[in-house]
Amino acid sequence: MCVWSPQPYLSWPGSYTATSAGLSQEEAREEAIQMMRKFLLAVTFLAMGSMAAMAADLNGKWSATVDGMRGPQAISFNFKVDGATLTGTITTPRGDTDISNGKIDGDNISFDQVVNFNGNSFTISYKGTIAGDTIKFSRSFPAGPDGQTRPPQEFTANRGDAAAPPPPPPPPPPPAPQQ
């Protein structure tokens, strides 16, 4: 290791300087630049490894309860991460479907679910933000046969097998006035 010092008289006694190693100042400077490049490369790999470890944290089963046409429904996701690519399956009361077009970008994920129903195929698009052991999702549905689109549906998935508790039932209607 070379520590280049333009002023060798300021270096510690016994320290390695350009003059003590028999290097010219230009050679010592070049060696210092090479060491700095190696250090920055190591830091870059460490940072990339940390990001990959965070992305890998998404792997496994996640569960949620979403409002369906017939009330609350359990839905689960089994995610598999490979770099910035997300694959896996979605399990609903209608069965399993594969995740397609899955992407991870930091704490954000997106993917599609192709659903076949009564001979028709349509795509549900999911976008989510990961926060620890929860993912806040928004899913969008295509326009129906009448051209109407539903607003995006928001829900939260939790890590693990247990679905999130269903939303509380609506309050009962007020009693009819007595006559």
PDB file of C-alpha atoms in Angstrom:
ATOM      1  CA  MET A   1       0.000   0.000   0.000  1.00  0.00           C
ATOM      2  CA  CYS A   2       1.305   3.382  -0.904  1.00  0.00           C
ATOM      3  CA  VAL A   3       0.357   6.565   0.866  1.00  0.00           C
ATOM      4  CA  TRP A   4       1.563   9.388  -1.327  1.00  0.00           C
ATOM      5  CA  SER A   5       2.672  12.417   0.556  1.00  0.00           C
ATOM      6  CA  PRO A   6       3.885  15.516  -1.273  1.00  0.00           C
ATOM      7  CA  GLN A   7       5.603  16.549   1.941  1.00  0.00           C
ATOM      8  CA  PRO A   8       7.457  13.514   3.321  1.00  0.00           C
ATOM      9  CA  TYR A   9       8.667  15.466   6.328  1.00  0.00           C
ATOM     10  CA  LEU A  10       5.009  15.594   7.570  1.00  0.00           C
ATOM     11  CA  SER A  11       4.476  11.836   7.423  1.00  0.00           C
ATOM     12  CA  TRP A  12       4.711   9.579  10.458  1.00  0.00           C
ATOM     13  CA  PRO A  13       8.124   8.151  11.273  1.00  0.00           C
ATOM     14  CA  GLY A  14       8.524   4.795   9.542  1.00  0.00           C
ATOM     15  CA  SER A  15       5.542   5.434   7.252  1.00  0.00           C
ATOM     16  CA  TYR A  16       5.579   4.466   3.616  1.00  0.00           C
ATOM     17  CA  THR A  17       6.182   7.412   1.305  1.00  0.00           C
ATOM     18  CA  ALA A  18       7.007   7.794  -2.363  1.00  0.00           C
ATOM     19  CA  THR A  19      10.642   8.527  -1.621  1.00  0.00           C
ATOM     20  CA  SER A  20      11.063   5.613   0.817  1.00  0.00           C
ATOM     21  CA  ALA A  21       9.611   3.179  -1.750  1.00  0.00           C
ATOM     22  CA  GLY A  22      11.807   4.479  -4.522  1.00  0.00           C
ATOM     23  CA  LEU A  23       8.815   5.766  -6.530  1.00  0.00           C
ATOM     24  CA  SER A  24       8.603   9.081  -8.257  1.00  0.00           C
ATOM     25  CA  GLN A  25       5.824  11.413  -7.206  1.00  0.00           C
ATOM     26  CA  GLU A  26       3.974  10.685 -10.459  1.00  0.00           C
ATOM     27  CA  GLU A  27       4.202   6.895  -9.859  1.00  0.00           C
ATOM     28  CA  ALA A  28       3.024   7.324  -6.286  1.00  0.00           C
ATOM     29  CA  ARG A  29       0.124   9.488  -7.425  1.00  0.00           C
ATOM     30  CA  GLU A  30      -0.907   6.877 -10.031  1.00  0.00           C
ATOM     31  CA  GLU A  31      -0.751   4.128  -7.397  1.00  0.00           C
ATOM     32  CA  ALA A  32      -2.933   6.214  -5.041  1.00  0.00           C
ATOM     33  CA  ILE A  33      -5.481   6.755  -7.838  1.00  0.00           C
ATOM     34  CA  GLN A  34      -5.580   2.996  -8.522  1.00  0.00           C
ATOM     35  CA  MET A  35      -6.179   2.298  -4.833  1.00  0.00           C
ATOM     36  CA  MET A  36      -9.001   4.848  -4.742  1.00  0.00           C
ATOM     37  CA  ARG A  37     -10.624   3.206  -7.781  1.00  0.00           C
ATOM     38  CA  LYS A  38     -10.442  -0.206  -6.088  1.00  0.00           C
ATOM     39  CA  PHE A  39     -11.984   1.239  -2.936  1.00  0.00           C
ATOM     40  CA  LEU A  40     -14.847   2.866  -4.859  1.00  0.00           C
ATOM     41  CA  LEU A  41     -15.454  -0.368  -6.777  1.00  0.00           C
ATOM     42  CA  ALA A  42     -15.666  -2.285  -3.482  1.00  0.00           C
ATOM     43  CA  VAL A  43     -18.128   0.265  -2.064  1.00  0.00           C
ATOM     44  CA  THR A  44     -20.235   0.006  -5.241  1.00  0.00           C
ATOM     45  CA  PHE A  45     -20.419  -3.790  -4.976  1.00  0.00           C
ATOM     46  CA  LEU A  46     -21.333  -3.536  -1.300  1.00  0.00           C
ATOM     47  CA  ALA A  47     -24.161  -1.098  -2.101  1.00  0.00           C
ATOM     48  CA  MET A  48     -25.451  -3.307  -4.929  1.00  0.00           C
ATOM     49  CA  GLY A  49     -25.353  -6.334  -2.656  1.00  0.00           C
ATOM     50  CA  SER A  50     -27.365  -4.447  -0.043  1.00  0.00           C
ATOM     51  CA  MET A  51     -30.015  -3.534  -2.643  1.00  0.00           C
ATOM     52  CA  ALA A  52     -30.204  -7.157  -3.805  1.00  0.00           C
ATOM     53  CA  ALA A  53     -30.631  -8.300  -0.210  1.00  0.00           C
ATOM     54  CA  MET A  54     -33.480  -5.816   0.250  1.00  0.00           C
ATOM     55  CA  ALA A  55     -35.159  -7.018  -2.946  1.00  0.00           C
ATOM     56  CA  ALA A  56     -34.748 -10.650  -1.880  1.00  0.00           C
ATOM     57  CA  ASP A  57     -36.694  -9.773   1.277  1.00  0.00           C
ATOM     58  CA  LEU A  58     -39.852  -9.732  -0.876  1.00  0.00           C
ATOM     59  CA  ASN A  59     -39.604 -13.501  -1.543  1.00  0.00           C
ATOM     60  CA  GLY A  60     -42.290 -15.708  -0.045  1.00  0.00           C
ATOM     61  CA  LYS A  61     -45.950 -15.591   0.770  1.00  0.00           C
ATOM     62  CA  TRP A  62     -47.979 -12.420   1.315  1.00  0.00           C
ATOM     63  CA  SER A  63     -51.701 -12.348   2.134  1.00  0.00           C
ATOM     64  CA  ALA A  64     -54.521  -9.820   2.034  1.00  0.00           C
ATOM     65  CA  THR A  65     -58.268  -9.454   2.137  1.00  0.00           C
ATOM     66  CA  VAL A  66     -59.840  -7.446  -0.671  1.00  0.00           C
ATOM     67  CA  ASP A  67     -63.391  -6.338  -1.311  1.00  0.00           C
ATOM     68  CA  GLY A  68     -64.912  -8.439  -4.062  1.00  0.00           C
ATOM     69  CA  MET A  69     -68.285  -8.362  -5.775  1.00  0.00           C
ATOM     70  CA  ARG A  70     -69.553 -10.838  -3.173  1.00  0.00           C
ATOM     71  CA  GLY A  71     -67.863  -9.335  -0.139  1.00  0.00           C
ATOM     72  CA  PRO A  72     -64.355  -9.706   1.332  1.00  0.00           C
ATOM     73  CA  GLN A  73     -62.115 -12.285  -0.368  1.00  0.00           C
ATOM     74  CA  ALA A  74     -58.775 -13.737   0.709  1.00  0.00           C
ATOM     75  CA  ILE A  75     -55.964 -13.310  -1.802  1.00  0.00           C
ATOM     76  CA  SER A  76     -52.364 -14.459  -1.466  1.00  0.00           C
ATOM     77  CA  PHE A  77     -49.184 -13.794  -3.396  1.00  0.00           C
ATOM     78  CA  ASN A  78     -46.201 -16.124  -3.586  1.00  0.00           C
ATOM     79  CA  PHE A  79     -43.370 -13.904  -4.813  1.00  0.00           C
ATOM     80  CA  LYS A  80     -40.049 -14.963  -6.303  1.00  0.00           C
ATOM     81  CA  VAL A  81     -37.401 -12.299  -6.904  1.00  0.00           C
ATOM     82  CA  ASP A  82     -34.535 -12.522  -9.384  1.00  0.00           C
ATOM     83  CA  GLY A  83     -32.723  -9.178  -9.488  1.00  0.00           C
ATOM     84  CA  ALA A  84     -35.254  -6.591 -10.644  1.00  0.00           C
ATOM     85  CA  THR A  85     -37.649  -9.256 -11.991  1.00  0.00           C
ATOM     86  CA  LEU A  86     -40.663 -10.414  -9.981  1.00  0.00           C
ATOM     87  CA  THR A  87     -42.427 -13.712 -10.709  1.00  0.00           C
ATOM     88  CA  GLY A  88     -44.693 -16.021  -8.729  1.00  0.00           C
ATOM     89  CA  THR A  89     -48.368 -16.814  -8.343  1.00  0.00           C
ATOM     90  CA  ILE A  90     -51.557 -15.173  -7.108  1.00  0.00           C
ATOM     91  CA  THR A  91     -54.098 -17.343  -5.314  1.00  0.00           C
ATOM     92  CA  THR A  92     -57.745 -16.247  -5.199  1.00  0.00           C
ATOM     93  CA  PRO A  93     -60.981 -18.151  -4.528  1.00  0.00           C
ATOM     94  CA  ARG A  94     -60.959 -18.952  -8.290  1.00  0.00           C
ATOM     95  CA  GLY A  95     -57.542 -20.620  -8.156  1.00  0.00           C
ATOM     96  CA  ASP A  96     -53.919 -19.820  -8.972  1.00  0.00           C
ATOM     97  CA  THR A  97     -52.659 -17.562 -11.750  1.00  0.00           C
ATOM     98  CA  ASP A  98     -49.099 -16.650 -12.690  1.00  0.00           C
ATOM     99  CA  ILE A  99     -47.643 -13.200 -12.248  1.00  0.00           C
ATOM    100  CA  SER A 100     -46.506 -11.604 -15.522  1.00  0.00           C
ATOM    101  CA  ASN A 101     -44.509  -8.451 -16.334  1.00  0.00           C
ATOM    102  CA  GLY A 102     -43.244  -8.289 -12.738  1.00  0.00           C
ATOM    103  CA  LYS A 103     -40.748  -5.548 -11.901  1.00  0.00           C
ATOM    104  CA  ILE A 104     -39.039  -4.252  -8.772  1.00  0.00           C
ATOM    105  CA  ASP A 105     -37.673  -0.724  -8.520  1.00  0.00           C
ATOM    106  CA  GLY A 106     -36.460   0.041  -4.989  1.00  0.00           C
ATOM    107  CA  ASP A 107     -39.511  -0.170  -2.695  1.00  0.00           C
ATOM    108  CA  ASN A 108     -41.946  -0.201  -5.636  1.00  0.00           C
ATOM    109  CA  ILE A 109     -43.274  -3.287  -7.381  1.00  0.00           C
ATOM    110  CA  SER A 110     -45.592  -3.772 -10.329  1.00  0.00           C
ATOM    111  CA  PHE A 111     -46.999  -6.824 -12.090  1.00  0.00           C
ATOM    112  CA  ASP A 112     -49.988  -8.124 -14.036  1.00  0.00           C
ATOM    113  CA  GLN A 113     -52.448 -10.949 -13.506  1.00  0.00           C
ATOM    114  CA  VAL A 114     -54.113 -12.410 -16.594  1.00  0.00           C
ATOM    115  CA  VAL A 115     -57.539 -13.778 -15.646  1.00  0.00           C
ATOM    116  CA  ASN A 116     -59.637 -16.112 -17.818  1.00  0.00           C
ATOM    117  CA  PHE A 117     -63.334 -16.009 -16.985  1.00  0.00           C
ATOM    118  CA  ASN A 118     -66.172 -17.498 -19.041  1.00  0.00           C
ATOM    119  CA  GLY A 119     -63.977 -17.721 -22.118  1.00  0.00           C
ATOM    120  CA  ASN A 120     -62.812 -14.123 -21.809  1.00  0.00           C
ATOM    121  CA  SER A 121     -59.332 -12.992 -20.847  1.00  0.00           C
ATOM    122  CA  PHE A 122     -58.499  -9.709 -19.104  1.00  0.00           C
ATOM    123  CA  THR A 123     -55.524  -8.241 -17.255  1.00  0.00           C
ATOM    124  CA  ILE A 124     -55.491  -6.830 -13.728  1.00  0.00           C
ATOM    125  CA  SER A 125     -52.494  -4.531 -13.122  1.00  0.00           C
ATOM    126  CA  TYR A 126     -50.979  -4.251  -9.641  1.00  0.00           C
ATOM    127  CA  LYS A 127     -48.707  -1.534  -8.247  1.00  0.00           C
ATOM    128  CA  GLY A 128     -47.398  -1.622  -4.713  1.00  0.00           C
ATOM    129  CA  THR A 129     -45.059   0.015  -2.233  1.00  0.00           C
ATOM    130  CA  ILE A 130     -43.161  -2.186   0.212  1.00  0.00           C
ATOM    131  CA  ALA A 131     -42.831  -1.006   3.817  1.00  0.00           C
ATOM    132  CA  GLY A 132     -41.297  -3.677   6.060  1.00  0.00           C
ATOM    133  CA  ASP A 133     -43.755  -6.569   6.347  1.00  0.00           C
ATOM    134  CA  THR A 134     -46.565  -4.820   4.448  1.00  0.00           C
ATOM    135  CA  ILE A 135     -47.215  -3.872   0.838  1.00  0.00           C
ATOM    136  CA  LYS A 136     -49.716  -1.127   0.033  1.00  0.00           C
ATOM    137  CA  PHE A 137     -51.311  -2.136  -3.261  1.00  0.00           C
ATOM    138  CA  SER A 138     -53.435  -0.488  -5.893  1.00  0.00           C
ATOM    139  CA  ARG A 139     -54.896  -2.702  -8.590  1.00  0.00           C
ATOM    140  CA  SER A 140     -56.520  -1.547 -11.801  1.00  0.00           C
ATOM    141  CA  PHE A 141     -59.108  -3.367 -13.868  1.00  0.00           C
ATOM    142  CA  PRO A 142     -59.714  -2.995 -17.610  1.00  0.00           C
ATOM    143  CA  ALA A 143     -62.889  -1.424 -18.945  1.00  0.00           C
ATOM    144  CA  GLY A 144     -65.873  -3.741 -18.956  1.00  0.00           C
ATOM    145  CA  PRO A 145     -68.001  -4.661 -21.990  1.00  0.00           C
ATOM    146  CA  ASP A 146     -70.017  -1.488 -21.440  1.00  0.00           C
ATOM    147  CA  GLY A 147     -66.840   0.643 -21.604  1.00  0.00           C
ATOM    148  CA  GLN A 148     -67.083   1.534 -17.914  1.00  0.00           C
ATOM    149  CA  THR A 149     -63.892   1.373 -15.837  1.00  0.00           C
ATOM    150  CA  ARG A 150     -63.804   0.708 -12.143  1.00  0.00           C
ATOM    151  CA  PRO A 151     -61.688   2.974  -9.951  1.00  0.00           C
ATOM    152  CA  PRO A 152     -58.406   1.397  -8.755  1.00  0.00           C
ATOM    153  CA  GLN A 153     -58.812  -0.772  -5.688  1.00  0.00           C
ATOM    154  CA  GLU A 154     -56.520  -0.119  -2.701  1.00  0.00           C
ATOM    155  CA  PHE A 155     -55.568  -2.786  -0.154  1.00  0.00           C
ATOM    156  CA  THR A 156     -52.671  -3.889   2.054  1.00  0.00           C
ATOM    157  CA  ALA A 157     -50.926  -7.265   1.988  1.00  0.00           C
ATOM    158  CA  ASN A 158     -49.037  -8.645   4.968  1.00  0.00           C
ATOM    159  CA  ARG A 159     -46.105 -11.043   4.999  1.00  0.00           C
ATOM    160  CA  GLY A 160     -47.130 -14.617   5.796  1.00  0.00           C
ATOM    161  CA  ASP A 161     -50.013 -17.015   5.368  1.00  0.00           C
ATOM    162  CA  ALA A 162     -52.684 -15.322   7.440  1.00  0.00           C
ATOM    163  CA  ALA A 163     -54.818 -12.929   5.458  1.00  0.00           C
ATOM    164  CA  ALA A 164     -55.312  -9.464   6.802  1.00  0.00           C
ATOM    165  CA  PRO A 165     -58.422  -9.216   8.934  1.00  0.00           C
ATOM    166  CA  PRO A 166     -61.503  -8.453   6.852  1.00  0.00           C
ATOM    167  CA  PRO A 167     -62.792  -4.908   7.015  1.00  0.00           C
ATOM    168  CA  PRO A 168     -65.448  -4.328   9.672  1.00  0.00           C
ATOM    169  CA  PRO A 169     -69.038  -4.786   8.526  1.00  0.00           C
ATOM    170  CA  PRO A 170     -70.980  -1.635   7.746  1.00  0.00           C
ATOM    171  CA  PRO A 171     -73.041  -0.249  10.610  1.00  0.00           C
ATOM    172  CA  PRO A 172     -76.657  -1.387  10.730  1.00  0.00           C
ATOM    173  CA  PRO A 173     -79.221   1.015   9.319  1.00  0.00           C
ATOM    174  CA  PRO A 174     -80.952   3.230  11.841  1.00  0.00           C
ATOM    175  CA  PRO A 175     -84.269   1.906  13.137  1.00  0.00           C
ATOM    176  CA  ALA A 176     -87.416   3.065  11.404  1.00  0.00           C
ATOM    177  CA  PRO A 177     -89.254   5.805  13.268  1.00  0.00           C
ATOM    178  CA  GLN A 178     -92.110   4.583  15.488  1.00  0.00           C
ATOM    179  CA  GLN A 179     -95.587   5.884  14.807  1.00  0.00           C
TER     180      GLN A 179
END
